[in-house]
Amino acid sequence: MQQRRTTAGRTVRPASRVHARLAAAIGELILNGTYPPGSLLPNEAEWGRRFNASRTAVREAIKTLNGKGLLVSRPKIGSRVEPRERWNVLDRDVLAWHRAAMDEATFLRSLQEVRRILEPGVAVLAAARRSASQLQALESALAAMRSAPSPSEMVKADVEFHLRLLAAANNELLAPFAIIIEQALAAMFDYTTRHTAHPEVVLPLHTHVVKAIAAQSQERARQAMTALLDDTDAILAGQRGARPRA
Amino acid sequence: MQQRRTTAGRTVRPASRVHARLAAAIGELILNGTYPPGSLLPNEAEWGRRFNASRTAVREAIKTLNGKGLLVSRPKIGSRVEPRERWNVLDRDVLAWHRAAMDEATFLRSLQEVRRILEPGVAVLAAARRSASQLQALESALAAMRSAPSPSEMVKADVEFHLRLLAAANNELLAPFAIIIEQALAAMFDYTTRHTAHPEVVLPLHTHVVKAIAAQSQERARQAMTALLDDTDAILAGQRGARPRA
DNA sequence: GGGCGTAGTTTTGTAGGATAATTGTGCGGA
DNA sequence: TCCGCACAATTATCCTACAAAACTACGCCC
């Protein structure tokens, strides 16, 4: 951690979001099991020594983790790691630390499982309630997928498509799942080269979904989305020639 | 905000989690639209004046909200409210503030919608993967529902049942939904007196779910859970004589 | 000797003041 | 007109001192 001297001679550190780095560092230690649920974290002074930061910065980092449900702090006791079911695993940061802490394939499978549960239902809601402009947004995302010049552009448009579908469901309690879709598709892209390399299959599947939603047919929307996810699952299972990069 | 004097004569407030109260107060102001997404919050000194708290406490409160995705703070700019899709609406506190800020019936409908999407899929996963002890936990929760001496005990056991079902799905990314189930059932209990007053219907529906999961039949589990949710929906729709409590 | 109350100790919670870093804004000059 | 620089406002960090809370342990009283 770089330091420098002021004119007054006091040793200070640049004020560049120390607490954010602390929060990330401590968060990863919790996610990777160094401090399991129920265990007690070192006290604030100790963290300060370990990371060469002031107690104030440590406290703010801990408050951030507090807000994410990873910790509870009490006087005289210290900060205790909460049970996993209290964690906000759908939080952007928490999910990122999670990903860093676990096996890539397992992580991806968990994400995909949630998508399988969720997205057919989302498609049904979207079919029932999408507005005209939401339908249009969906169609333009599909068009972007069609004309994507590169695989990475294709993935980007793909993410956009699914996010807009989620938005079209018009239930804001579903919003946190956006992060799952983003991470799942990004992880797919990292994990298999094959994923983006078969637009001839993916594009018709997406088109079916849009058509069903345009027609406001809930059952067809569900089936189309299920078929789409079946395809993704097949890739993950390695049955369509997926090859892990690494 | 109560104050008192120390021997030194300085005016202080009891150190009883001021930052938590501040976080709740500011959180509610955001949720209820006083500070809409994209808007700028008053600066830290102003909050301090308004709530008669030190800047330290204000900062910790803001860091908590930061952790929940409601805010981002940057030097010179201040704290800006994030767009809604970044909010951790599944966070315990955020959901509570949410509930306080919106119409009870609408809130309940949103929750119930998510349950409809989710729980059939959860039942499928549980049927496929539940361990013997998880099945046993499910059965004992059902037994507790059967022998519940009062409506409120019944609801408690009901919540427990659904939480254990969620746990039996063995996918920790689903954990955040626990809060939705808890809130939905609690809100139902507040909103309709009828909900807990028909064990003769509810108990068999739950029993079917357990039987399907015991038999590891995924399709039956899905259907049983769907039937259970249909019943809840009917109550919400007022078709089974639900009467709002006022 | 045992139980209960109380003082002590440790740790987080709050306060307040000082300095550094960051970035929008406006002014001036090329 | 546009670019760059000084300025100002605000958060970021640090420090120190106390206050509050809760576990510990001791001692007093019965």
Coordinates of C-alpha atoms (C1' of nucleotides) in Angstrom, one line a residue:
Chain A
M1 CA 0.0 0.0 0.0
Q2 CA 1.8 3.1 -1.2
Q3 CA 2.4 5.9 1.2
R4 CA 3.9 9.4 1.0
R5 CA 4.6 12.3 3.1
T6 CA 2.7 15.6 3.6
T7 CA 4.3 18.8 4.3
A8 CA 3.3 18.3 7.9
G9 CA 5.3 15.2 8.0
R10 CA 2.4 12.9 8.7
T11 CA 2.3 9.6 6.8
V12 CA -0.8 9.3 4.8
R13 CA -2.3 7.1 2.0
P14 CA -4.1 8.4 -1.0
A15 CA -7.8 8.5 -0.3
S16 CA -8.8 6.2 -3.1
R17 CA -11.5 4.1 -1.8
V18 CA -9.6 2.2 0.8
H19 CA -12.8 0.9 2.3
A20 CA -13.9 -0.6 -1.0
R21 CA -10.8 -2.6 -1.3
L22 CA -11.1 -3.6 2.3
A23 CA -14.6 -4.7 1.8
A24 CA -13.6 -6.8 -1.2
A25 CA -10.7 -8.4 0.6
I26 CA -12.7 -9.3 3.7
G27 CA -15.7 -10.3 1.5
E28 CA -13.5 -12.8 -0.4
L29 CA -12.1 -14.2 2.8
I30 CA -15.7 -14.9 3.9
L31 CA -16.9 -16.3 0.6
N32 CA -13.9 -18.7 0.3
G33 CA -14.5 -20.1 3.7
T34 CA -11.6 -18.6 5.7
Y35 CA -14.2 -17.2 8.0
P36 CA -17.1 -19.6 7.9
P37 CA -20.6 -18.7 9.0
G38 CA -20.9 -18.3 12.7
S39 CA -17.3 -17.5 13.2
L40 CA -15.9 -14.3 14.6
L41 CA -13.9 -11.9 12.6
P42 CA -10.7 -10.3 14.0
N43 CA -11.5 -7.0 15.6
E44 CA -11.3 -3.7 13.8
A45 CA -7.9 -2.8 15.1
E46 CA -6.5 -6.0 13.8
W47 CA -7.9 -5.5 10.3
G48 CA -6.4 -2.0 10.5
R49 CA -3.0 -3.4 11.2
R50 CA -3.3 -6.1 8.6
F51 CA -4.2 -3.8 5.8
N52 CA -2.5 -0.7 7.1
A53 CA -5.7 1.3 7.2
S54 CA -7.4 3.4 9.8
R55 CA -10.1 2.1 12.0
T56 CA -12.6 4.4 10.3
A57 CA -11.9 2.8 6.9
V58 CA -12.2 -0.6 8.4
R59 CA -15.5 0.3 9.9
E60 CA -16.9 1.5 6.7
A61 CA -15.8 -1.6 4.9
I62 CA -17.5 -3.7 7.6
K63 CA -20.7 -1.6 7.3
T64 CA -20.7 -2.3 3.5
L65 CA -20.5 -6.0 4.2
N66 CA -23.2 -5.5 6.8
G67 CA -25.5 -4.1 4.2
K68 CA -24.9 -7.2 2.1
G69 CA -26.0 -9.4 4.9
L70 CA -22.6 -11.1 5.3
L71 CA -22.0 -9.9 8.8
V72 CA -23.6 -8.6 12.0
S73 CA -21.6 -6.5 14.4
R74 CA -22.3 -6.1 18.1
P75 CA -20.4 -4.3 20.8
K76 CA -18.1 -6.4 22.8
I77 CA -18.8 -9.4 20.6
G78 CA -17.3 -8.3 17.4
S79 CA -18.4 -9.1 13.8
R80 CA -19.9 -12.5 13.3
V81 CA -20.4 -14.1 9.9
E82 CA -24.1 -14.7 9.2
P83 CA -25.5 -18.0 8.0
R84 CA -25.3 -18.4 4.3
E85 CA -29.1 -18.0 3.8
R86 CA -28.8 -14.4 5.0
W87 CA -26.3 -13.5 2.4
N88 CA -27.3 -11.4 -0.5
V89 CA -25.9 -13.8 -3.1
L90 CA -27.6 -11.8 -5.8
D91 CA -25.6 -8.8 -5.0
R92 CA -23.2 -7.8 -7.8
D93 CA -20.1 -7.9 -5.5
V94 CA -21.1 -10.9 -3.5
L95 CA -21.7 -12.9 -6.7
A96 CA -18.3 -11.8 -8.0
W97 CA -16.5 -12.9 -4.8
H98 CA -18.5 -16.1 -5.0
R99 CA -17.4 -16.8 -8.5
A100 CA -13.8 -16.2 -7.4
A101 CA -14.1 -18.6 -4.6
M102 CA -15.7 -21.6 -6.3
D103 CA -15.1 -24.0 -9.1
E104 CA -16.0 -22.4 -12.4
A105 CA -18.1 -25.3 -13.7
T106 CA -20.1 -25.6 -10.5
F107 CA -20.8 -21.9 -10.4
L108 CA -22.0 -22.0 -13.9
R109 CA -24.3 -25.0 -13.3
S110 CA -25.9 -23.2 -10.3
L111 CA -26.5 -20.1 -12.3
Q112 CA -28.0 -22.1 -15.2
E113 CA -30.3 -24.0 -12.8
V114 CA -31.8 -20.7 -11.5
R115 CA -32.3 -19.6 -15.1
R116 CA -34.2 -22.8 -15.9
I117 CA -36.5 -22.1 -13.0
L118 CA -37.0 -18.5 -13.6
E119 CA -36.9 -17.6 -17.3
P120 CA -39.9 -19.7 -18.5
G121 CA -42.0 -18.0 -15.9
V122 CA -40.6 -14.7 -16.8
A123 CA -41.5 -15.4 -20.5
V124 CA -45.1 -16.2 -19.4
L125 CA -45.4 -12.9 -17.5
A126 CA -43.9 -11.0 -20.4
A127 CA -46.3 -12.5 -22.8
A128 CA -49.2 -11.5 -20.6
R129 CA -48.1 -8.0 -19.8
R130 CA -45.5 -6.6 -22.2
S131 CA -46.1 -3.1 -23.5
A132 CA -45.8 -2.3 -27.1
S133 CA -42.5 -0.5 -26.5
Q134 CA -41.2 -3.4 -24.4
L135 CA -42.0 -5.7 -27.3
Q136 CA -40.2 -3.4 -29.7
A137 CA -37.1 -3.3 -27.4
L138 CA -37.1 -7.1 -27.5
E139 CA -37.2 -7.2 -31.2
S140 CA -34.4 -4.7 -31.6
A141 CA -32.3 -6.8 -29.3
L142 CA -33.0 -9.8 -31.5
A143 CA -32.0 -7.8 -34.5
A144 CA -28.8 -6.8 -32.8
M145 CA -28.0 -10.5 -32.2
R146 CA -28.7 -11.2 -35.9
S147 CA -26.3 -8.6 -37.2
A148 CA -23.6 -9.0 -34.5
P149 CA -20.3 -8.7 -36.2
S150 CA -18.3 -10.7 -33.6
P151 CA -19.0 -13.4 -31.0
S152 CA -18.5 -11.0 -28.2
E153 CA -21.0 -8.5 -29.7
M154 CA -23.3 -11.5 -30.1
V155 CA -23.1 -12.3 -26.4
K156 CA -23.6 -8.6 -25.5
A157 CA -26.8 -8.5 -27.6
D158 CA -27.9 -11.9 -26.1
V159 CA -27.5 -10.5 -22.6
E160 CA -29.5 -7.4 -23.6
F161 CA -32.2 -9.6 -25.0
H162 CA -32.7 -11.5 -21.8
L163 CA -32.6 -8.4 -19.7
R164 CA -35.3 -6.8 -21.7
L165 CA -37.4 -9.9 -21.4
L166 CA -37.0 -9.6 -17.7
A167 CA -38.0 -6.0 -17.8
A168 CA -41.1 -6.9 -19.9
A169 CA -42.3 -9.1 -17.1
N170 CA -43.1 -5.9 -15.2
N171 CA -42.4 -7.1 -11.7
E172 CA -39.6 -5.3 -10.0
L173 CA -38.9 -8.0 -7.5
L174 CA -37.5 -9.9 -10.4
A175 CA -34.9 -7.2 -11.1
P176 CA -32.1 -8.7 -9.0
F177 CA -32.0 -11.7 -11.3
A178 CA -30.6 -9.5 -14.0
I179 CA -27.2 -10.1 -12.4
I180 CA -27.6 -13.9 -12.7
I181 CA -28.4 -13.7 -16.4
E182 CA -25.4 -11.4 -17.0
Q183 CA -23.0 -13.6 -15.1
A184 CA -24.3 -16.8 -16.6
L185 CA -23.9 -15.6 -20.1
A186 CA -20.5 -14.1 -19.4
A187 CA -19.4 -17.3 -17.7
M188 CA -20.7 -19.3 -20.6
F189 CA -18.7 -17.2 -23.0
D190 CA -15.5 -17.7 -20.9
Y191 CA -16.1 -21.4 -20.4
T192 CA -17.1 -22.6 -23.8
T193 CA -16.1 -21.3 -27.2
R194 CA -18.9 -23.2 -28.7
H195 CA -21.6 -21.1 -27.1
T196 CA -21.6 -18.2 -29.4
A197 CA -20.6 -20.2 -32.4
H198 CA -23.9 -21.5 -33.5
P199 CA -26.2 -18.6 -34.4
E200 CA -28.0 -20.9 -36.8
V201 CA -29.5 -22.7 -33.7
V202 CA -29.7 -19.8 -31.2
L203 CA -31.3 -17.2 -33.4
P204 CA -34.4 -19.3 -34.3
L205 CA -34.9 -20.2 -30.7
H206 CA -34.8 -16.6 -29.7
T207 CA -37.1 -15.7 -32.5
H208 CA -39.7 -18.2 -31.3
V209 CA -39.7 -16.5 -27.9
V210 CA -40.3 -13.1 -29.4
K211 CA -43.1 -14.4 -31.7
A212 CA -44.9 -16.0 -28.7
I213 CA -44.6 -12.8 -26.7
A214 CA -45.7 -10.7 -29.6
A215 CA -48.8 -12.9 -29.9
Q216 CA -49.2 -12.8 -26.1
S217 CA -49.4 -16.5 -26.0
Q218 CA -48.3 -17.5 -22.5
E219 CA -47.9 -21.2 -23.1
R220 CA -46.0 -20.9 -26.3
A221 CA -43.7 -18.3 -24.6
R222 CA -43.0 -20.8 -21.9
Q223 CA -42.2 -23.6 -24.3
A224 CA -40.0 -21.5 -26.5
M225 CA -38.0 -20.3 -23.5
T226 CA -37.7 -23.8 -22.2
A227 CA -36.4 -24.9 -25.6
L228 CA -33.9 -22.1 -25.6
L229 CA -32.6 -23.1 -22.1
D230 CA -32.5 -26.8 -23.2
D231 CA -30.0 -25.8 -25.8
T232 CA -27.8 -24.0 -23.4
D233 CA -28.0 -26.9 -21.0
A234 CA -26.9 -29.2 -23.8
I235 CA -23.8 -27.1 -24.4
L236 CA -23.0 -27.1 -20.7
A237 CA -23.4 -30.9 -20.6
G238 CA -20.9 -31.1 -23.4
Q239 CA -23.3 -32.8 -25.7
R240 CA -23.0 -30.4 -28.5
G241 CA -19.3 -30.4 -28.7
A242 CA -18.5 -27.8 -26.2
R243 CA -14.8 -27.6 -25.3
P244 CA -13.6 -25.9 -22.2
R245 CA -11.1 -23.3 -23.0
A246 CA -8.5 -23.3 -20.2
Chain B
M1 CA -33.5 12.5 19.6
Q2 CA -32.8 12.3 23.3
Q3 CA -29.6 13.9 24.6
R4 CA -27.9 14.1 27.9
R5 CA -24.8 15.6 29.4
T6 CA -21.5 14.0 30.4
T7 CA -19.5 15.1 33.3
A8 CA -17.3 17.0 30.9
G9 CA -20.4 19.0 29.8
R10 CA -20.3 17.9 26.2
T11 CA -23.7 17.1 24.6
V12 CA -23.9 13.5 23.4
R13 CA -26.4 11.0 22.3
P14 CA -26.6 7.4 23.4
A15 CA -24.4 5.2 21.2
S16 CA -27.3 2.9 20.3
R17 CA -26.9 2.1 16.6
V18 CA -27.6 5.6 15.3
H19 CA -26.2 4.6 11.9
A20 CA -28.8 1.7 11.7
R21 CA -31.7 4.1 12.3
L22 CA -30.2 6.6 9.9
A23 CA -29.9 3.9 7.2
A24 CA -33.5 2.9 7.7
A25 CA -34.7 6.5 7.6
I26 CA -32.7 7.4 4.4
G27 CA -33.6 4.0 2.9
E28 CA -37.3 4.7 3.3
L29 CA -37.0 8.1 1.8
I30 CA -35.4 6.5 -1.3
L31 CA -37.9 3.7 -1.5
N32 CA -40.9 6.0 -1.2
G33 CA -39.7 8.2 -4.0
T34 CA -38.6 11.3 -2.1
Y35 CA -35.3 10.8 -3.7
P36 CA -35.9 9.1 -7.0
P37 CA -33.3 7.2 -9.0
G38 CA -30.7 9.5 -10.4
S39 CA -31.3 12.2 -7.9
L40 CA -28.7 13.6 -5.6
L41 CA -28.9 13.2 -1.9
P42 CA -28.2 16.0 0.5
N43 CA -24.6 16.1 1.6
E44 CA -23.4 14.4 4.7
A45 CA -23.3 17.5 6.8
E46 CA -26.9 18.2 6.0
W47 CA -28.0 14.7 7.1
G48 CA -26.0 15.2 10.2
R49 CA -27.9 18.4 11.0
R50 CA -31.3 16.9 10.1
F51 CA -30.9 13.9 12.3
N52 CA -28.7 15.5 14.9
A53 CA -26.0 12.9 14.3
S54 CA -22.3 13.0 13.7
R55 CA -20.8 12.8 10.2
T56 CA -19.3 9.5 11.2
A57 CA -22.7 7.9 11.8
V58 CA -24.1 9.4 8.6
R59 CA -21.2 8.0 6.6
E60 CA -21.7 4.5 8.0
A61 CA -25.4 4.6 7.3
I62 CA -24.6 5.6 3.7
K63 CA -22.1 2.8 3.4
T64 CA -24.7 0.4 4.4
L65 CA -27.1 1.7 1.8
N66 CA -24.2 1.5 -0.6
G67 CA -23.8 -2.1 0.1
K68 CA -27.5 -2.7 -0.7
G69 CA -27.0 -1.1 -4.1
L70 CA -29.3 1.9 -3.4
L71 CA -26.5 4.5 -3.7
V72 CA -23.1 5.3 -5.2
S73 CA -21.0 8.0 -3.6
R74 CA -18.3 9.9 -5.3
P75 CA -16.2 12.8 -4.2
K76 CA -17.4 16.2 -5.2
I77 CA -20.6 14.7 -6.6
G78 CA -22.2 13.4 -3.5
S79 CA -24.4 10.3 -3.2
R80 CA -26.6 9.5 -6.2
V81 CA -29.5 7.1 -6.1
E82 CA -28.9 4.2 -8.4
P83 CA -31.5 3.0 -10.9
R84 CA -34.0 0.6 -9.5
E85 CA -32.6 -2.4 -11.3
R86 CA -29.4 -2.1 -9.3
W87 CA -31.3 -2.2 -5.9
N88 CA -31.1 -5.4 -3.9
V89 CA -34.8 -5.6 -3.5
L90 CA -34.4 -9.1 -2.1
D91 CA -32.5 -7.7 0.8
R92 CA -34.3 -8.1 4.1
D93 CA -34.2 -4.4 5.0
V94 CA -34.9 -3.1 1.5
L95 CA -37.9 -5.3 1.1
A96 CA -39.2 -4.1 4.5
W97 CA -38.8 -0.4 3.4
H98 CA -40.4 -1.3 0.1
R99 CA -43.4 -2.8 1.9
A100 CA -43.7 0.4 4.0
A101 CA -43.6 2.5 0.9
M102 CA -46.2 0.8 -1.4
D103 CA -49.7 -0.3 -1.4
E104 CA -50.2 -3.5 0.6
A105 CA -52.2 -5.3 -2.0
T106 CA -49.9 -4.5 -4.8
F107 CA -46.9 -5.5 -2.8
L108 CA -48.5 -8.8 -2.0
R109 CA -49.4 -9.5 -5.6
S110 CA -45.8 -8.9 -6.7
L111 CA -44.5 -11.3 -4.1
Q112 CA -47.1 -13.9 -5.0
E113 CA -46.1 -13.6 -8.6
V114 CA -42.5 -14.4 -7.9
R115 CA -43.6 -17.4 -5.8
R116 CA -45.6 -18.7 -8.7
I117 CA -42.6 -18.5 -11.0
L118 CA -40.2 -20.0 -8.5
E119 CA -41.7 -22.5 -6.2
P120 CA -42.8 -25.1 -8.8
G121 CA -39.3 -25.1 -10.1
V122 CA -37.9 -25.4 -6.6
A123 CA -40.2 -28.4 -5.9
V124 CA -38.8 -30.1 -9.0
L125 CA -35.2 -29.6 -7.9
A126 CA -36.1 -30.7 -4.4
A127 CA -37.8 -33.9 -5.7
A128 CA -34.6 -34.6 -7.7
R129 CA -32.1 -33.9 -5.1
R130 CA -33.5 -33.8 -1.5
S131 CA -31.4 -35.8 1.0
A132 CA -33.1 -38.1 3.4
S133 CA -32.7 -35.7 6.3
Q134 CA -34.1 -32.8 4.2
L135 CA -37.2 -34.9 3.4
Q136 CA -37.5 -35.6 7.1
A137 CA -37.3 -31.9 7.9
L138 CA -40.1 -31.3 5.4
E139 CA -42.3 -34.0 7.0
S140 CA -41.8 -32.6 10.5
A141 CA -42.7 -29.1 9.3
L142 CA -45.9 -30.6 7.8
A143 CA -46.6 -32.3 11.1
A144 CA -46.1 -29.0 12.9
M145 CA -48.7 -27.4 10.6
R146 CA -51.1 -30.2 11.3
S147 CA -50.9 -29.8 15.1
A148 CA -50.6 -26.0 15.2
P149 CA -52.7 -24.8 18.1
S150 CA -53.3 -21.3 16.7
P151 CA -53.5 -19.5 13.3
S152 CA -50.2 -17.7 14.0
E153 CA -48.5 -20.9 14.9
M154 CA -49.9 -22.4 11.7
V155 CA -48.4 -19.6 9.6
K156 CA -45.1 -20.0 11.3
A157 CA -45.0 -23.7 10.5
D158 CA -46.1 -22.9 7.0
V159 CA -43.2 -20.6 6.5
E160 CA -40.9 -23.2 7.9
F161 CA -42.3 -25.7 5.5
H162 CA -41.6 -23.6 2.4
L163 CA -38.1 -22.6 3.7
R164 CA -37.2 -26.2 4.1
L165 CA -38.4 -27.0 0.7
L166 CA -36.2 -24.2 -0.6
A167 CA -33.2 -25.7 1.3
A168 CA -34.0 -29.1 -0.2
A169 CA -33.4 -27.7 -3.7
N170 CA -29.7 -27.6 -2.8
N171 CA -28.9 -24.5 -4.8
E172 CA -27.6 -21.7 -2.7
L173 CA -28.3 -19.0 -5.3
L174 CA -32.0 -19.6 -4.4
A175 CA -31.4 -18.7 -0.8
P176 CA -32.4 -15.0 -1.3
F177 CA -35.9 -16.2 -2.0
A178 CA -36.4 -17.2 1.6
I179 CA -37.2 -13.6 2.4
I180 CA -39.9 -13.5 -0.3
I181 CA -41.6 -16.5 1.1
E182 CA -41.4 -15.1 4.6
Q183 CA -42.7 -11.7 3.7
A184 CA -45.4 -13.1 1.4
L185 CA -46.9 -15.4 4.0
A186 CA -46.6 -12.8 6.7
A187 CA -48.3 -10.2 4.5
M188 CA -51.0 -12.7 3.6
F189 CA -51.7 -13.3 7.3
D190 CA -52.0 -9.5 7.8
Y191 CA -54.1 -9.0 4.8
T192 CA -56.6 -11.8 4.9
T193 CA -58.0 -13.4 7.9
R194 CA -59.2 -16.2 5.7
H195 CA -55.7 -17.5 4.8
T196 CA -55.1 -19.5 7.9
A197 CA -58.6 -20.5 8.5
H198 CA -58.9 -23.3 6.0
P199 CA -56.5 -26.1 7.1
E200 CA -58.9 -28.6 5.6
V201 CA -57.8 -27.3 2.2
V202 CA -54.2 -26.3 2.8
L203 CA -53.0 -29.4 4.6
P204 CA -53.8 -31.9 1.9
L205 CA -52.2 -29.6 -0.7
H206 CA -49.0 -29.5 1.3
T207 CA -49.2 -33.2 1.9
H208 CA -49.3 -33.9 -1.9
V209 CA -46.1 -31.9 -2.3
V210 CA -44.3 -33.9 0.4
K211 CA -45.5 -37.2 -1.1
A212 CA -44.2 -36.2 -4.5
I213 CA -40.9 -35.2 -3.2
A214 CA -40.6 -38.3 -1.1
A215 CA -41.3 -40.3 -4.2
Q216 CA -38.8 -38.2 -6.1
S217 CA -41.3 -37.5 -8.8
Q218 CA -40.4 -34.2 -10.3
E219 CA -43.5 -33.7 -12.4
R220 CA -45.9 -34.6 -9.6
A221 CA -44.0 -32.2 -7.3
R222 CA -44.4 -29.4 -9.8
Q223 CA -48.1 -30.0 -10.2
A224 CA -48.7 -30.3 -6.4
M225 CA -46.9 -27.0 -5.8
T226 CA -48.8 -25.3 -8.6
A227 CA -52.1 -26.5 -7.1
L228 CA -51.0 -25.1 -3.7
L229 CA -50.2 -21.7 -5.2
D230 CA -53.4 -21.7 -7.1
D231 CA -55.2 -21.9 -3.8
T232 CA -53.3 -19.0 -2.4
D233 CA -54.0 -17.0 -5.6
A234 CA -57.7 -17.7 -5.3
I235 CA -57.6 -16.3 -1.8
L236 CA -55.8 -13.2 -3.0
A237 CA -58.2 -12.7 -5.8
G238 CA -61.0 -12.8 -3.2
Q239 CA -62.7 -15.7 -4.8
R240 CA -62.7 -17.8 -1.6
G241 CA -64.2 -15.2 0.6
A242 CA -61.1 -13.3 1.7
R243 CA -61.9 -10.1 3.5
P244 CA -59.3 -7.4 3.8
R245 CA -58.7 -6.4 7.4
A246 CA -58.6 -2.7 6.7
Chain C
dG1 C1' -20.6 -23.0 50.1
dG2 C1' -23.6 -21.1 46.7
dG3 C1' -26.0 -17.5 44.3
dC4 C1' -26.5 -13.0 42.9
dG5 C1' -25.1 -8.5 42.1
dT6 C1' -21.5 -5.5 40.5
dA7 C1' -17.1 -3.8 38.9
dG8 C1' -13.8 -4.7 35.2
dT9 C1' -12.5 -5.5 30.5
dT10 C1' -12.8 -5.8 25.8
dT11 C1' -14.9 -4.4 21.6
dT12 C1' -17.9 -1.9 18.9
dG13 C1' -20.4 2.7 18.5
dT14 C1' -20.3 7.8 18.2
dA15 C1' -18.2 12.3 18.1
dG16 C1' -15.7 15.9 16.0
dG17 C1' -11.9 18.0 13.8
dA18 C1' -8.2 18.1 10.3
dT19 C1' -6.2 17.0 5.9
dA20 C1' -6.2 14.7 1.2
dA21 C1' -8.3 13.4 -3.1
dT22 C1' -11.6 14.0 -6.6
dT23 C1' -14.2 16.2 -10.0
dG24 C1' -17.6 19.7 -11.8
dT25 C1' -17.5 24.6 -13.0
dG26 C1' -16.2 28.8 -14.7
dC27 C1' -12.9 31.9 -16.4
dG28 C1' -9.3 33.3 -19.3
dG29 C1' -6.4 32.9 -23.1
dA30 C1' -5.0 31.0 -27.5
Chain D
dT1 C1' -14.7 28.2 -30.2
dC2 C1' -12.2 25.3 -27.6
dC3 C1' -8.7 24.0 -24.4
dG4 C1' -6.5 24.2 -20.0
dC5 C1' -6.0 25.8 -15.3
dA6 C1' -7.5 27.5 -10.9
dC7 C1' -11.2 27.2 -7.7
dA8 C1' -14.7 25.2 -4.9
dA9 C1' -17.6 21.8 -3.0
dT10 C1' -17.9 17.2 -1.4
dT11 C1' -16.6 12.9 -0.2
dA12 C1' -12.5 9.9 1.6
dT13 C1' -9.5 9.2 5.1
dC14 C1' -7.2 9.6 9.5
dC15 C1' -6.9 10.5 14.4
dT16 C1' -8.2 10.7 19.2
dA17 C1' -11.3 10.5 22.8
dC18 C1' -15.3 8.7 25.0
dA19 C1' -19.7 6.1 25.5
dA20 C1' -22.2 1.9 25.4
dA21 C1' -22.7 -3.0 25.6
dA22 C1' -21.9 -7.6 27.0
dC23 C1' -19.0 -11.2 28.6
dT24 C1' -15.9 -12.3 32.9
dA25 C1' -14.9 -12.7 37.2
dC26 C1' -14.7 -11.4 41.7
dG27 C1' -16.6 -10.5 46.1
dC28 C1' -20.3 -9.9 49.1
dC29 C1' -24.3 -11.5 51.4
dC30 C1' -27.2 -15.1 52.7

